[in-house]
Amino acid sequence: MIEAARPNRALSGLKAYDPGHDLVALRALAGAHKLLELGSNENPFGPSPDALDAARASLQLAHIYPDPGGRALKRALAAHYRLDAAHITLGNGSHELLMLIAQAFVDPADEVLYAQFGFAVFALAAQAANAKARVIPALALDAEQPRGHDLAAMLAAIGPATRLVYLANPNNPTGTYFTQAALKGFLEQVPSRTLVVLDEAYFEYADAAKVADARALLEEFPNLIVTRTFSKGHGLAGLRVGYALAHADVGATMERLRESFNVNGVALAAAQAALADCAWMHNSVRDCVEQRELLAHGLRDLELLVTPSQTNFLLVDFRQPAATIEANLLACGVIVRPMGGYGLPNCLRVSVGLAADNARLIAVLRDILDEGRA
Ligand SMILES: *Cc1c(COP(=O)(O)O)cnc(C)c1O
């Protein structure tokens, strides 16, 4: 590396987010053969047609800057959540907000806490802020959830230096979750100087009777930040819109660092239209959940361990190193997400596709596993 390229201290240990495979290269290689892309938890049902119409119409204004405050979308979100718009911060995907939060609130001497197998961006955010990361070992919540967040251990680990705790509920890649009672009990014991970030990217997929809804706790806990996204349930991953809900003071601090035009005009328009057509989102979520349960059933029929999921993906444990299986799937044009980077080398994460996609995955996997046994 040339001397001029030397990164700052925070960056020296930092590796960029690993998006799995180079999909652009793989698509070029596959040519006419259709790849089955089940590696990125995208929504195969796509966004509301209204969102696409709004996106197209917004191109009329491609030559002008978007509203730097994203006010129309914020107003719509504020009405949706019955909050004042001052509680909302928009991001270029929630990924950007998760990074920004660490940069905005954490000093190098501070600690950032997150769980083993917690979403990969938490580690990146802590590192980019040059903070001390503390990773709390995962816990078997019950037989069905072998790798959950250990909230009690996280609480016990919070000390005077703990500025930030990242939780994902449901978590990616484990799909595990905790309840409203567990979250409330946790927040009641977190010191008020410590911020708690609840990453709820899969909120739309989660069963409200089981999985906590952190929005309901915002008024009670001013140190709580909830992040959500239009990438998953609303099917707008390509346009990059996420948002944080937080106390107005916390939001104001985030606003200081937020780049004015971080969400572009097409994305703002599409997200607003998507939010106005929640019926579409609910239908796509319902269909996905139905497919998810069928897929889980099919995978368990292959004698694989599947963590019950409250998301649009499944964590599949092959009970043997999964790298060869993953390579064989790739050779058959099926892309899933390897989990070695998470310390789960026996696992693969599989996004729920359309019915025909899931059937193809099961068929290809059955052949691969049969050949492996033969
Ligand atoms: C997909 C995902 C995100 C959302 O990413 P965007 O930047 O909003 O597309 C955030 N957190 C988790 C846990 C995710 O899986």
Coordinates of C-alpha atoms and ligand atoms in Angstrom, one line a residue:
M1 CA 0.0 0.0 0.0
I2 CA 1.4 3.5 -0.8
E3 CA 2.0 5.6 2.3
A4 CA -0.7 8.1 1.3
A5 CA -3.3 5.3 1.4
R6 CA -2.8 4.5 5.0
P7 CA -6.2 4.5 6.8
N8 CA -6.9 6.3 10.1
R9 CA -6.6 4.2 13.3
A10 CA -10.3 3.3 13.3
L11 CA -10.2 2.0 9.8
S12 CA -7.0 0.0 10.1
G13 CA -8.8 -3.1 11.5
L14 CA -11.9 -2.6 9.5
K15 CA -13.1 -4.7 6.6
A16 CA -16.0 -3.5 4.5
Y17 CA -19.4 -5.2 4.9
D18 CA -19.3 -8.6 3.2
P19 CA -22.3 -8.8 0.9
G20 CA -21.8 -12.5 0.3
H21 CA -21.1 -13.0 -3.4
D22 CA -20.2 -10.8 -6.2
L23 CA -23.6 -11.0 -7.7
V24 CA -22.9 -8.8 -10.7
A25 CA -20.0 -11.1 -11.7
L26 CA -22.1 -14.2 -11.1
R27 CA -25.0 -12.9 -13.2
A28 CA -22.6 -12.1 -16.1
L29 CA -21.1 -15.6 -15.8
A30 CA -24.5 -17.3 -15.7
G31 CA -25.6 -15.4 -18.9
A32 CA -28.9 -16.8 -20.1
H33 CA -29.1 -19.4 -17.2
K34 CA -31.3 -17.9 -14.6
L35 CA -29.6 -17.7 -11.2
L36 CA -31.7 -18.4 -8.2
E37 CA -30.7 -15.6 -5.8
L38 CA -31.5 -16.4 -2.2
G39 CA -28.6 -14.8 -0.5
S40 CA -29.6 -11.3 0.3
N41 CA -33.1 -11.4 2.0
E42 CA -34.6 -9.4 -0.8
N43 CA -38.4 -9.4 -1.3
P44 CA -39.1 -11.4 -4.5
F45 CA -42.7 -10.0 -4.6
G46 CA -41.3 -6.6 -5.2
P47 CA -42.7 -3.2 -4.1
S48 CA -46.2 -1.9 -4.5
P49 CA -46.9 -0.8 -8.1
D50 CA -47.8 2.6 -6.7
A51 CA -44.2 2.9 -5.4
L52 CA -42.9 2.1 -8.9
D53 CA -45.3 4.7 -10.4
A54 CA -44.2 7.3 -7.9
A55 CA -40.5 6.5 -8.6
R56 CA -41.0 6.9 -12.4
A57 CA -43.0 10.2 -11.9
S58 CA -40.2 11.6 -9.6
L59 CA -37.7 11.3 -12.4
Q60 CA -39.3 14.5 -13.9
L61 CA -37.4 16.2 -11.1
A62 CA -34.1 14.4 -11.6
H63 CA -32.3 17.7 -12.3
I64 CA -33.1 19.3 -8.9
Y65 CA -31.9 18.3 -5.4
P66 CA -34.4 16.4 -3.3
D67 CA -35.8 17.9 -0.1
P68 CA -32.8 17.6 2.2
G69 CA -35.2 17.1 5.1
G70 CA -37.2 14.4 3.4
R71 CA -40.2 16.1 4.9
A72 CA -43.0 14.6 2.9
L73 CA -41.8 11.0 3.8
K74 CA -41.2 12.0 7.4
R75 CA -44.7 13.4 7.7
A76 CA -46.1 10.2 6.3
L77 CA -44.1 8.1 8.7
A78 CA -45.0 10.4 11.5
A79 CA -48.7 9.9 10.8
H80 CA -48.2 6.2 10.4
Y81 CA -46.5 5.9 13.8
R82 CA -48.5 8.6 15.5
L83 CA -45.2 10.5 16.3
D84 CA -44.0 14.0 15.7
A85 CA -41.7 14.2 12.7
A86 CA -38.9 15.4 15.0
H87 CA -38.6 11.8 16.2
I88 CA -37.7 10.5 12.7
T89 CA -34.3 10.4 11.0
L90 CA -34.1 9.1 7.4
G91 CA -31.2 7.1 6.1
N92 CA -29.8 5.7 2.9
G93 CA -31.0 2.3 4.1
S94 CA -30.9 1.6 7.8
H95 CA -27.4 0.3 7.3
E96 CA -26.3 4.0 7.0
L97 CA -28.1 4.9 10.2
L98 CA -26.6 2.0 12.1
M99 CA -23.1 3.3 11.1
L100 CA -24.1 7.0 11.7
I101 CA -25.3 6.2 15.3
A102 CA -21.9 4.9 16.4
Q103 CA -20.2 7.9 14.8
A104 CA -22.5 10.4 16.3
F105 CA -22.6 9.2 19.9
V106 CA -19.5 7.1 20.6
D107 CA -16.1 8.3 21.7
P108 CA -13.0 6.1 21.2
A109 CA -12.9 5.3 25.0
D110 CA -16.5 4.2 24.9
E111 CA -17.8 0.6 24.7
V112 CA -20.2 -0.7 22.1
L113 CA -22.1 -3.9 23.1
Y114 CA -23.7 -6.4 20.8
A115 CA -24.4 -10.1 20.7
Q116 CA -22.5 -13.0 19.2
F117 CA -24.2 -13.7 15.8
G118 CA -25.7 -10.2 15.9
F119 CA -26.1 -8.4 12.6
A120 CA -22.6 -7.9 11.0
V121 CA -23.0 -4.2 10.6
F122 CA -22.9 -3.7 14.4
A123 CA -19.2 -4.8 14.5
L124 CA -18.4 -2.5 11.6
A125 CA -20.2 0.4 13.2
A126 CA -18.2 0.0 16.4
Q127 CA -14.9 -0.3 14.6
A128 CA -15.5 2.6 12.3
A129 CA -16.2 4.7 15.4
N130 CA -12.9 3.5 16.9
A131 CA -14.8 2.2 19.9
K132 CA -14.2 -0.8 22.0
A133 CA -16.5 -3.6 20.9
R134 CA -17.8 -6.1 23.5
V135 CA -19.4 -9.2 22.0
I136 CA -21.7 -11.1 24.4
P137 CA -22.0 -14.8 23.8
A138 CA -25.3 -16.0 22.3
L139 CA -27.6 -18.2 24.4
A140 CA -30.0 -21.0 23.7
L141 CA -33.3 -19.4 24.4
D142 CA -35.0 -22.8 24.1
A143 CA -34.7 -25.9 21.9
E144 CA -36.0 -24.0 18.9
Q145 CA -33.8 -20.9 19.3
P146 CA -30.3 -22.2 19.9
R147 CA -28.5 -18.8 19.2
G148 CA -30.5 -16.0 20.7
H149 CA -29.4 -12.7 22.2
D150 CA -28.6 -13.2 25.9
L151 CA -30.2 -10.1 27.3
A152 CA -29.4 -10.9 30.9
A153 CA -25.7 -11.2 30.1
M154 CA -25.8 -8.1 28.0
L155 CA -27.3 -6.2 31.0
A156 CA -24.6 -7.6 33.3
A157 CA -21.9 -6.4 30.9
I158 CA -23.1 -2.8 30.7
G159 CA -20.7 -0.6 32.6
P160 CA -19.8 3.1 33.0
A161 CA -18.1 3.0 29.6
T162 CA -21.0 1.4 27.7
R163 CA -22.4 4.1 25.4
L164 CA -24.3 2.0 22.9
V165 CA -26.0 -1.4 22.8
Y166 CA -27.0 -2.9 19.4
L167 CA -29.9 -5.4 19.4
A168 CA -31.5 -6.9 16.3
N169 CA -35.0 -8.2 16.8
P170 CA -35.6 -10.5 14.9
N171 CA -31.9 -11.0 14.4
N172 CA -30.2 -11.6 11.1
P173 CA -28.7 -14.2 10.5
T174 CA -30.1 -16.3 13.4
G175 CA -33.8 -15.3 12.9
T176 CA -34.1 -15.4 16.7
Y177 CA -36.2 -12.9 18.6
F178 CA -37.3 -11.7 22.0
T179 CA -40.7 -10.6 23.4
Q180 CA -42.1 -7.2 24.5
A181 CA -41.8 -8.2 28.1
A182 CA -38.1 -9.2 27.7
L183 CA -37.3 -6.0 25.9
K184 CA -39.1 -3.8 28.4
G185 CA -37.5 -5.6 31.3
F186 CA -34.1 -5.0 29.6
L187 CA -34.7 -1.3 28.9
E188 CA -35.9 -0.7 32.5
Q189 CA -32.4 -1.7 33.7
V190 CA -30.2 0.0 31.2
P191 CA -28.7 3.2 32.5
S192 CA -30.2 6.3 30.9
R193 CA -26.7 7.4 29.5
T194 CA -26.5 4.2 27.4
L195 CA -28.3 4.2 24.1
V196 CA -30.0 1.1 23.0
V197 CA -30.5 0.5 19.2
L198 CA -33.2 -1.9 18.2
D199 CA -32.7 -2.9 14.6
E200 CA -36.1 -4.0 13.5
A201 CA -35.4 -4.6 9.8
Y202 CA -37.7 -7.6 9.7
F203 CA -40.5 -6.0 11.8
E204 CA -43.1 -6.4 9.1
Y205 CA -42.5 -10.2 9.0
A206 CA -42.7 -10.7 12.7
D207 CA -45.7 -12.2 14.5
A208 CA -46.9 -9.3 16.7
A209 CA -48.0 -11.8 19.4
K210 CA -44.5 -13.0 19.8
V211 CA -41.9 -10.4 18.8
A212 CA -41.4 -7.1 20.6
D213 CA -42.4 -3.8 18.9
A214 CA -39.9 -1.3 20.2
R215 CA -41.9 1.6 18.8
A216 CA -44.4 1.1 21.7
L217 CA -41.6 1.8 24.2
L218 CA -40.2 5.0 22.7
E219 CA -42.1 7.4 24.9
E220 CA -41.0 5.5 28.0
F221 CA -37.3 5.1 27.1
P222 CA -35.7 8.3 25.7
N223 CA -32.4 6.3 25.3
L224 CA -34.0 4.0 22.7
I225 CA -33.4 4.2 19.0
V226 CA -35.5 2.0 16.7
T227 CA -34.3 1.4 13.1
R228 CA -36.6 0.1 10.4
T229 CA -36.3 -0.1 6.6
F230 CA -38.2 -0.1 3.3
S231 CA -35.7 -2.8 2.0
K232 CA -37.5 -5.9 3.3
G233 CA -41.2 -6.0 3.7
H234 CA -41.8 -3.0 1.4
G235 CA -39.5 -4.5 -1.3
L236 CA -37.4 -1.4 -2.0
A237 CA -33.9 -2.7 -1.2
G238 CA -32.5 -1.2 -4.4
L239 CA -33.6 2.4 -3.6
R240 CA -32.1 2.5 -0.1
V241 CA -34.5 4.0 2.4
G242 CA -34.4 3.3 6.1
Y243 CA -35.3 5.4 9.2
A244 CA -34.7 5.7 12.8
L245 CA -37.3 6.5 15.5
A246 CA -36.0 8.2 18.6
H247 CA -36.3 10.9 21.1
A248 CA -36.2 14.3 19.4
D249 CA -32.9 15.2 21.1
V250 CA -31.3 12.0 19.9
G251 CA -32.7 12.6 16.4
A252 CA -31.3 16.1 16.4
T253 CA -27.8 14.8 17.2
M254 CA -28.1 12.3 14.4
E255 CA -29.2 15.1 12.1
R256 CA -25.9 16.9 12.7
L257 CA -24.0 14.2 11.0
R258 CA -26.5 13.1 8.4
E259 CA -25.6 14.1 4.9
S260 CA -28.3 16.5 3.7
F261 CA -29.3 14.6 0.5
N262 CA -28.6 11.1 1.9
V263 CA -32.0 9.8 0.5
N264 CA -32.5 10.6 -3.1
G265 CA -35.7 12.0 -4.7
V266 CA -36.7 8.8 -6.4
A267 CA -36.3 6.8 -3.2
L268 CA -38.2 9.4 -1.1
A269 CA -41.1 9.3 -3.6
A270 CA -41.2 5.5 -3.8
A271 CA -41.0 5.0 0.0
Q272 CA -43.9 7.4 0.6
A273 CA -46.1 5.6 -2.0
A274 CA -45.1 2.2 -0.5
L275 CA -46.1 3.4 2.9
A276 CA -49.5 4.5 1.6
D277 CA -50.0 1.0 0.1
C278 CA -49.4 -1.1 3.2
A279 CA -52.0 -3.5 1.9
W280 CA -49.5 -4.6 -0.8
M281 CA -46.8 -5.0 1.8
H282 CA -49.1 -7.0 4.1
N283 CA -50.0 -9.3 1.2
S284 CA -46.4 -9.9 0.2
V285 CA -45.5 -10.6 3.8
R286 CA -48.4 -13.1 4.2
D287 CA -47.3 -14.9 1.0
C288 CA -43.7 -14.9 2.2
V289 CA -44.6 -16.3 5.6
E290 CA -46.6 -19.1 3.9
Q291 CA -43.7 -19.9 1.6
R292 CA -41.3 -19.7 4.5
E293 CA -43.2 -22.4 6.5
L294 CA -43.4 -24.6 3.4
L295 CA -39.6 -24.2 2.8
A296 CA -38.8 -24.9 6.4
H297 CA -40.8 -28.0 6.2
G298 CA -39.1 -29.1 3.0
L299 CA -35.7 -28.5 4.5
R300 CA -36.5 -30.4 7.7
D301 CA -37.6 -33.3 5.4
L302 CA -34.0 -33.3 4.2
E303 CA -33.0 -33.8 7.9
L304 CA -31.6 -30.3 8.3
L305 CA -32.0 -28.2 11.4
V306 CA -33.9 -25.1 10.7
T307 CA -34.4 -22.3 13.3
P308 CA -38.0 -21.2 13.3
S309 CA -38.0 -17.8 11.7
Q310 CA -39.9 -14.5 12.2
T311 CA -38.2 -13.1 9.1
N312 CA -38.0 -13.7 5.3
F313 CA -35.1 -16.0 5.6
L314 CA -34.1 -19.3 7.3
L315 CA -30.9 -20.3 9.0
V316 CA -30.2 -23.9 8.0
D317 CA -27.8 -26.0 10.0
F318 CA -26.3 -28.9 8.0
R319 CA -24.6 -30.5 11.0
Q320 CA -21.5 -30.7 8.9
P321 CA -19.3 -28.1 7.3
A322 CA -21.5 -26.4 4.7
A323 CA -18.8 -24.9 2.4
T324 CA -18.9 -27.8 -0.1
I325 CA -22.7 -27.8 -0.1
E326 CA -22.7 -24.1 -0.7
A327 CA -20.2 -24.5 -3.6
N328 CA -22.3 -27.2 -5.1
L329 CA -25.4 -25.0 -4.9
L330 CA -23.5 -22.2 -6.6
A331 CA -22.4 -24.6 -9.3
C332 CA -26.2 -25.3 -9.9
G333 CA -26.9 -21.5 -10.1
V334 CA -28.3 -21.3 -6.6
I335 CA -27.0 -18.5 -4.4
V336 CA -27.4 -18.6 -0.6
R337 CA -25.4 -16.9 2.0
P338 CA -22.4 -18.6 3.6
M339 CA -22.2 -18.2 7.4
G340 CA -18.5 -18.9 8.0
G341 CA -17.9 -15.2 8.6
Y342 CA -20.4 -15.3 11.5
G343 CA -18.6 -18.3 13.0
L344 CA -21.4 -20.7 11.9
P345 CA -19.5 -22.8 9.3
N346 CA -22.2 -25.6 9.4
C347 CA -24.9 -23.2 8.5
L348 CA -26.2 -21.4 5.4
R349 CA -28.7 -18.6 5.3
V350 CA -31.5 -19.0 2.8
S351 CA -33.8 -16.2 1.8
V352 CA -37.4 -17.3 1.1
G353 CA -38.2 -17.0 -2.6
L354 CA -41.3 -17.5 -4.7
A355 CA -42.9 -20.9 -4.6
A356 CA -41.1 -22.2 -7.7
D357 CA -37.8 -20.8 -6.4
N358 CA -38.1 -22.6 -3.1
A359 CA -39.1 -25.9 -4.9
R360 CA -36.0 -25.6 -7.1
L361 CA -33.8 -25.0 -4.0
I362 CA -35.2 -28.1 -2.3
A363 CA -34.8 -30.2 -5.5
V364 CA -31.2 -29.1 -6.0
L365 CA -30.3 -29.5 -2.4
R366 CA -31.8 -33.0 -2.2
D367 CA -29.6 -34.1 -5.2
I368 CA -26.5 -32.6 -3.6
L369 CA -27.2 -34.2 -0.2
D370 CA -28.0 -37.6 -1.9
E371 CA -24.7 -37.5 -3.8
G372 CA -22.9 -36.6 -0.7
R373 CA -24.2 -39.6 1.1
A374 CA -23.7 -42.0 -1.9
Ligands
LIG1 C1 -31.4 -6.1 5.7 C2 -31.0 -5.6 7.1 C3 -30.9 -4.3 7.4 C4 -31.4 -3.3 6.4 O1 -30.6 -2.8 5.6 P1 -31.0 -1.5 4.7 O2 -29.7 -0.8 4.7 O3 -32.1 -0.8 5.3 O4 -31.3 -2.1 3.3 C5 -30.7 -3.9 8.7 N1 -30.6 -4.7 9.7 C6 -30.6 -6.1 9.4 C7 -30.5 -7.0 10.6 C8 -30.9 -6.5 8.2 O5 -30.9 -7.9 7.9

